Amino acid sequence: MMMTLFVNELRLLWRHGMVAAYALVTIAYAALASALPSAWKPLALTVLAWSDGVFFSFFFVGTSVCLDISQGTFRVLFAGPVRALHYVAAKAAAISILSLLSSSAIALCARGFGFSFLPLALAALGACLLAGGIGMALAFYLGTVNRFMMGAVPLLFLLSLPVLSLSPLSTLPLVELASRLNPAGGVMELSAAAFSLRIASSLPGILGPALSLAAWLCWMALIFGPILSSLLKKAAS
């Protein structure tokens, strides 16, 4: 069942033009990163990998859910043995793979094999589960693509705060605190580790950010899991 849902999700992403959009973004990001001086590439690739996972997972998952709502997909989907967890897992897996392929292609074009795959993969998966889950909940709550786009602005602003940790403002205690307490902060640290920007890409170096991200995901699952399940049932009724 899961494999069928996953394949269908990839087909929907292709049909809705999201794969083509991801490809265009990947080409643009790769061209930009390749043109930068070597000294700037670790910082640029860290930000691009982070934004690829967080921003695009948020938008693509959210808009995909809005399209499913408008097309009445849930009434058909949940008439069978499909559970809410199956739907969420299939969508997360599809977007995670696109994000990881995109980030890896950008890194390969800019630095060859001069990056670590494990933290990059963890960042892509974590970003999709985290930002994609938030985007999914917002999409169920707002219902349409237009309303989702409007409601996404304040949430994306909050999720983008970890970028300040890479700026000269990172020395300010408030900025550091905001970055560490932000759900997307772990994704930023893992993205940085992939290009050895601030922490080592070895297992001990990525353990802290990975555990922080896992803690956020567990907390979100406990708090928002029942809410998301209720919204799914409502959409299917």
PDB file of C-alpha atoms in Angstrom, residues 3-189:
ATOM      1  CA  MET A   3       4.627   1.872  -2.266  1.00  0.00           C
ATOM      2  CA  THR A   4       1.462   2.460  -4.299  1.00  0.00           C
ATOM      3  CA  LEU A   5       0.761   5.711  -2.449  1.00  0.00           C
ATOM      4  CA  PHE A   6       4.384   6.792  -2.887  1.00  0.00           C
ATOM      5  CA  VAL A   7       4.354   6.135  -6.640  1.00  0.00           C
ATOM      6  CA  ASN A   8       1.017   7.921  -7.003  1.00  0.00           C
ATOM      7  CA  GLU A   9       2.403  10.882  -5.057  1.00  0.00           C
ATOM      8  CA  LEU A  10       5.359  11.128  -7.446  1.00  0.00           C
ATOM      9  CA  ARG A  11       2.946  11.032 -10.378  1.00  0.00           C
ATOM     10  CA  LEU A  12       0.870  13.835  -8.862  1.00  0.00           C
ATOM     11  CA  LEU A  13       3.984  15.945  -8.292  1.00  0.00           C
ATOM     12  CA  TRP A  14       4.908  15.422 -11.928  1.00  0.00           C
ATOM     13  CA  ARG A  15       1.384  16.162 -13.172  1.00  0.00           C
ATOM     14  CA  HIS A  16       1.098  19.352 -11.119  1.00  0.00           C
ATOM     15  CA  GLY A  17       4.407  20.641 -12.460  1.00  0.00           C
ATOM     16  CA  MET A  18       6.236  20.498  -9.128  1.00  0.00           C
ATOM     17  CA  VAL A  19       8.994  18.238 -10.437  1.00  0.00           C
ATOM     18  CA  ALA A  20       9.606  20.672 -13.300  1.00  0.00           C
ATOM     19  CA  ALA A  21       9.654  23.574 -10.826  1.00  0.00           C
ATOM     20  CA  TYR A  22      12.164  21.741  -8.647  1.00  0.00           C
ATOM     21  CA  ALA A  23      14.331  21.051 -11.700  1.00  0.00           C
ATOM     22  CA  LEU A  24      14.340  24.723 -12.712  1.00  0.00           C
ATOM     23  CA  VAL A  25      15.237  25.803  -9.168  1.00  0.00           C
ATOM     24  CA  THR A  26      18.015  23.203  -9.050  1.00  0.00           C
ATOM     25  CA  ILE A  27      19.529  24.458 -12.311  1.00  0.00           C
ATOM     26  CA  ALA A  28      19.347  28.080 -11.148  1.00  0.00           C
ATOM     27  CA  TYR A  29      20.841  27.294  -7.729  1.00  0.00           C
ATOM     28  CA  ALA A  30      23.596  25.156  -9.259  1.00  0.00           C
ATOM     29  CA  ALA A  31      24.540  27.894 -11.718  1.00  0.00           C
ATOM     30  CA  LEU A  32      24.612  30.480  -8.930  1.00  0.00           C
ATOM     31  CA  ALA A  33      26.675  28.335  -6.556  1.00  0.00           C
ATOM     32  CA  SER A  34      29.138  27.327  -9.289  1.00  0.00           C
ATOM     33  CA  ALA A  35      29.769  30.979 -10.207  1.00  0.00           C
ATOM     34  CA  LEU A  36      30.683  32.004  -6.653  1.00  0.00           C
ATOM     35  CA  PRO A  37      34.304  32.204  -5.412  1.00  0.00           C
ATOM     36  CA  SER A  38      35.479  29.047  -3.637  1.00  0.00           C
ATOM     37  CA  ALA A  39      35.654  30.803  -0.265  1.00  0.00           C
ATOM     38  CA  TRP A  40      31.966  31.690  -0.453  1.00  0.00           C
ATOM     39  CA  LYS A  41      30.685  28.290  -1.549  1.00  0.00           C
ATOM     40  CA  PRO A  42      30.325  26.572   1.872  1.00  0.00           C
ATOM     41  CA  LEU A  43      28.162  29.414   3.193  1.00  0.00           C
ATOM     42  CA  ALA A  44      26.125  29.698  -0.015  1.00  0.00           C
ATOM     43  CA  LEU A  45      25.586  25.935  -0.297  1.00  0.00           C
ATOM     44  CA  THR A  46      24.519  25.743   3.350  1.00  0.00           C
ATOM     45  CA  VAL A  47      21.851  28.411   2.834  1.00  0.00           C
ATOM     46  CA  LEU A  48      20.715  26.895  -0.473  1.00  0.00           C
ATOM     47  CA  ALA A  49      20.449  23.378   0.979  1.00  0.00           C
ATOM     48  CA  TRP A  50      18.533  24.702   3.988  1.00  0.00           C
ATOM     49  CA  SER A  51      16.138  26.831   1.918  1.00  0.00           C
ATOM     50  CA  ASP A  52      15.673  23.993  -0.575  1.00  0.00           C
ATOM     51  CA  GLY A  53      14.483  21.702   2.193  1.00  0.00           C
ATOM     52  CA  VAL A  54      12.518  24.132   4.365  1.00  0.00           C
ATOM     53  CA  PHE A  55      10.917  26.560   1.910  1.00  0.00           C
ATOM     54  CA  PHE A  56      10.149  24.202  -0.949  1.00  0.00           C
ATOM     55  CA  SER A  57       8.934  21.383   1.298  1.00  0.00           C
ATOM     56  CA  PHE A  58       6.607  23.858   3.013  1.00  0.00           C
ATOM     57  CA  PHE A  59       5.211  25.208  -0.264  1.00  0.00           C
ATOM     58  CA  PHE A  60       5.082  21.992  -2.267  1.00  0.00           C
ATOM     59  CA  VAL A  61       3.459  19.920   0.481  1.00  0.00           C
ATOM     60  CA  GLY A  62       1.015  22.708   1.295  1.00  0.00           C
ATOM     61  CA  THR A  63      -0.033  23.383  -2.291  1.00  0.00           C
ATOM     62  CA  SER A  64      -0.237  19.653  -2.995  1.00  0.00           C
ATOM     63  CA  VAL A  65      -2.661  19.211  -0.086  1.00  0.00           C
ATOM     64  CA  CYS A  66      -4.732  22.184  -1.285  1.00  0.00           C
ATOM     65  CA  LEU A  67      -4.972  20.588  -4.733  1.00  0.00           C
ATOM     66  CA  ASP A  68      -6.004  17.263  -3.166  1.00  0.00           C
ATOM     67  CA  ILE A  69      -8.750  19.090  -1.249  1.00  0.00           C
ATOM     68  CA  SER A  70     -10.046  20.928  -4.327  1.00  0.00           C
ATOM     69  CA  GLN A  71     -10.111  17.736  -6.414  1.00  0.00           C
ATOM     70  CA  GLY A  72     -11.927  15.697  -3.755  1.00  0.00           C
ATOM     71  CA  THR A  73      -9.048  13.230  -3.491  1.00  0.00           C
ATOM     72  CA  PHE A  74      -9.604  12.500   0.202  1.00  0.00           C
ATOM     73  CA  ARG A  75     -13.162  11.239  -0.229  1.00  0.00           C
ATOM     74  CA  VAL A  76     -11.892   8.565  -2.614  1.00  0.00           C
ATOM     75  CA  LEU A  77      -8.606   7.900  -0.828  1.00  0.00           C
ATOM     76  CA  PHE A  78      -9.998   7.356   2.662  1.00  0.00           C
ATOM     77  CA  ALA A  79     -12.954   5.301   1.465  1.00  0.00           C
ATOM     78  CA  GLY A  80     -10.487   2.383   1.446  1.00  0.00           C
ATOM     79  CA  PRO A  81      -8.010   1.073   4.025  1.00  0.00           C
ATOM     80  CA  VAL A  82      -5.686   4.098   3.740  1.00  0.00           C
ATOM     81  CA  ARG A  83      -4.870   5.765   7.059  1.00  0.00           C
ATOM     82  CA  ALA A  84      -3.761   9.325   7.727  1.00  0.00           C
ATOM     83  CA  LEU A  85      -0.248   8.099   8.587  1.00  0.00           C
ATOM     84  CA  HIS A  86       0.066   6.397   5.173  1.00  0.00           C
ATOM     85  CA  TYR A  87      -0.912   9.599   3.382  1.00  0.00           C
ATOM     86  CA  VAL A  88       1.522  11.763   5.356  1.00  0.00           C
ATOM     87  CA  ALA A  89       4.395   9.270   5.012  1.00  0.00           C
ATOM     88  CA  ALA A  90       3.955   8.897   1.236  1.00  0.00           C
ATOM     89  CA  LYS A  91       3.871  12.655   0.692  1.00  0.00           C
ATOM     90  CA  ALA A  92       6.882  13.233   2.970  1.00  0.00           C
ATOM     91  CA  ALA A  93       8.907  10.518   1.244  1.00  0.00           C
ATOM     92  CA  ALA A  94       8.220  11.910  -2.232  1.00  0.00           C
ATOM     93  CA  ILE A  95       9.150  15.481  -1.321  1.00  0.00           C
ATOM     94  CA  SER A  96      12.207  14.322   0.669  1.00  0.00           C
ATOM     95  CA  ILE A  97      13.592  12.471  -2.327  1.00  0.00           C
ATOM     96  CA  LEU A  98      13.111  15.497  -4.583  1.00  0.00           C
ATOM     97  CA  SER A  99      14.771  17.750  -2.014  1.00  0.00           C
ATOM     98  CA  LEU A 100      17.726  15.401  -1.516  1.00  0.00           C
ATOM     99  CA  LEU A 101      18.262  14.958  -5.268  1.00  0.00           C
ATOM    100  CA  SER A 102      18.129  18.724  -5.749  1.00  0.00           C
ATOM    101  CA  SER A 103      20.554  19.518  -2.908  1.00  0.00           C
ATOM    102  CA  SER A 104      22.962  16.777  -3.993  1.00  0.00           C
ATOM    103  CA  ALA A 105      22.913  17.948  -7.613  1.00  0.00           C
ATOM    104  CA  ILE A 106      23.622  21.543  -6.554  1.00  0.00           C
ATOM    105  CA  ALA A 107      26.494  20.434  -4.307  1.00  0.00           C
ATOM    106  CA  LEU A 108      27.977  18.199  -7.010  1.00  0.00           C
ATOM    107  CA  CYS A 109      27.916  20.999  -9.573  1.00  0.00           C
ATOM    108  CA  ALA A 110      29.497  23.517  -7.183  1.00  0.00           C
ATOM    109  CA  ARG A 111      32.008  21.364  -5.247  1.00  0.00           C
ATOM    110  CA  GLY A 112      32.165  17.950  -6.843  1.00  0.00           C
ATOM    111  CA  PHE A 113      32.275  15.340  -4.085  1.00  0.00           C
ATOM    112  CA  GLY A 114      33.523  17.825  -1.501  1.00  0.00           C
ATOM    113  CA  PHE A 115      30.524  17.449   0.805  1.00  0.00           C
ATOM    114  CA  SER A 116      29.120  14.910   3.265  1.00  0.00           C
ATOM    115  CA  PHE A 117      26.036  13.038   2.140  1.00  0.00           C
ATOM    116  CA  LEU A 118      24.733  11.841   5.546  1.00  0.00           C
ATOM    117  CA  PRO A 119      24.071  15.259   7.139  1.00  0.00           C
ATOM    118  CA  LEU A 120      22.683  16.520   3.823  1.00  0.00           C
ATOM    119  CA  ALA A 121      20.266  13.569   3.686  1.00  0.00           C
ATOM    120  CA  LEU A 122      19.233  14.090   7.321  1.00  0.00           C
ATOM    121  CA  ALA A 123      18.678  17.796   6.630  1.00  0.00           C
ATOM    122  CA  ALA A 124      16.485  17.035   3.602  1.00  0.00           C
ATOM    123  CA  LEU A 125      14.399  14.442   5.460  1.00  0.00           C
ATOM    124  CA  GLY A 126      14.099  16.548   8.596  1.00  0.00           C
ATOM    125  CA  ALA A 127      13.159  19.673   6.634  1.00  0.00           C
ATOM    126  CA  CYS A 128      10.447  17.840   4.761  1.00  0.00           C
ATOM    127  CA  LEU A 129       8.931  16.306   7.891  1.00  0.00           C
ATOM    128  CA  LEU A 130       9.177  19.563   9.815  1.00  0.00           C
ATOM    129  CA  ALA A 131       8.347  22.300   7.307  1.00  0.00           C
ATOM    130  CA  GLY A 132       6.217  19.984   5.174  1.00  0.00           C
ATOM    131  CA  GLY A 133       4.180  18.986   8.228  1.00  0.00           C
ATOM    132  CA  ILE A 134       3.603  22.635   9.139  1.00  0.00           C
ATOM    133  CA  GLY A 135       2.653  23.405   5.537  1.00  0.00           C
ATOM    134  CA  MET A 136       0.268  20.449   5.462  1.00  0.00           C
ATOM    135  CA  ALA A 137      -1.496  21.519   8.667  1.00  0.00           C
ATOM    136  CA  LEU A 138      -1.824  25.084   7.376  1.00  0.00           C
ATOM    137  CA  ALA A 139      -3.191  23.838   4.044  1.00  0.00           C
ATOM    138  CA  PHE A 140      -5.861  21.728   5.760  1.00  0.00           C
ATOM    139  CA  TYR A 141      -6.824  24.678   7.921  1.00  0.00           C
ATOM    140  CA  LEU A 142      -7.028  27.249   5.095  1.00  0.00           C
ATOM    141  CA  GLY A 143      -8.257  24.942   2.334  1.00  0.00           C
ATOM    142  CA  THR A 144      -7.327  26.803  -0.865  1.00  0.00           C
ATOM    143  CA  VAL A 145      -4.043  27.630  -2.596  1.00  0.00           C
ATOM    144  CA  ASN A 146      -4.654  31.398  -2.489  1.00  0.00           C
ATOM    145  CA  ARG A 147      -5.437  31.431   1.221  1.00  0.00           C
ATOM    146  CA  PHE A 148      -2.484  29.133   1.875  1.00  0.00           C
ATOM    147  CA  MET A 149      -0.085  31.499   0.074  1.00  0.00           C
ATOM    148  CA  MET A 150      -1.301  34.404   2.178  1.00  0.00           C
ATOM    149  CA  GLY A 151      -1.151  32.492   5.448  1.00  0.00           C
ATOM    150  CA  ALA A 152       2.304  31.102   4.710  1.00  0.00           C
ATOM    151  CA  VAL A 153       4.105  34.457   5.022  1.00  0.00           C
ATOM    152  CA  PRO A 154       4.285  34.780   8.844  1.00  0.00           C
ATOM    153  CA  LEU A 155       5.187  31.115   9.315  1.00  0.00           C
ATOM    154  CA  LEU A 156       7.976  31.287   6.733  1.00  0.00           C
ATOM    155  CA  PHE A 157       9.297  34.404   8.431  1.00  0.00           C
ATOM    156  CA  LEU A 158       9.575  32.500  11.715  1.00  0.00           C
ATOM    157  CA  LEU A 159      11.144  29.466  10.045  1.00  0.00           C
ATOM    158  CA  SER A 160      13.733  31.680   8.307  1.00  0.00           C
ATOM    159  CA  LEU A 161      15.220  33.039  11.568  1.00  0.00           C
ATOM    160  CA  PRO A 162      18.075  30.452  11.645  1.00  0.00           C
ATOM    161  CA  VAL A 163      19.573  32.199   8.594  1.00  0.00           C
ATOM    162  CA  LEU A 164      20.592  35.009  10.956  1.00  0.00           C
ATOM    163  CA  SER A 165      22.945  32.560  12.694  1.00  0.00           C
ATOM    164  CA  LEU A 166      25.165  32.700   9.579  1.00  0.00           C
ATOM    165  CA  SER A 167      25.222  36.497   9.492  1.00  0.00           C
ATOM    166  CA  PRO A 168      27.319  39.012  11.484  1.00  0.00           C
ATOM    167  CA  LEU A 169      24.320  39.271  13.817  1.00  0.00           C
ATOM    168  CA  SER A 170      25.026  35.742  15.083  1.00  0.00           C
ATOM    169  CA  THR A 171      27.094  37.161  17.968  1.00  0.00           C
ATOM    170  CA  LEU A 172      23.985  38.745  19.474  1.00  0.00           C
ATOM    171  CA  PRO A 173      22.564  36.575  22.302  1.00  0.00           C
ATOM    172  CA  LEU A 174      18.986  37.101  21.130  1.00  0.00           C
ATOM    173  CA  VAL A 175      19.799  35.938  17.593  1.00  0.00           C
ATOM    174  CA  GLU A 176      21.603  32.858  18.877  1.00  0.00           C
ATOM    175  CA  LEU A 177      18.703  32.013  21.182  1.00  0.00           C
ATOM    176  CA  ALA A 178      16.144  32.493  18.403  1.00  0.00           C
ATOM    177  CA  SER A 179      18.146  30.198  16.123  1.00  0.00           C
ATOM    178  CA  ARG A 180      18.584  27.465  18.722  1.00  0.00           C
ATOM    179  CA  LEU A 181      14.925  27.479  19.729  1.00  0.00           C
ATOM    180  CA  ASN A 182      13.674  27.562  16.146  1.00  0.00           C
ATOM    181  CA  PRO A 183      12.320  24.262  14.764  1.00  0.00           C
ATOM    182  CA  ALA A 184      14.348  24.748  11.564  1.00  0.00           C
ATOM    183  CA  GLY A 185      17.579  25.405  13.471  1.00  0.00           C
ATOM    184  CA  GLY A 186      18.562  21.734  13.419  1.00  0.00           C
ATOM    185  CA  VAL A 187      18.116  21.661   9.654  1.00  0.00           C
ATOM    186  CA  MET A 188      20.470  24.644   9.354  1.00  0.00           C
ATOM    187  CA  GLU A 189      23.120  22.970  11.529  1.00  0.00           C
TER     188      GLU A 189
END
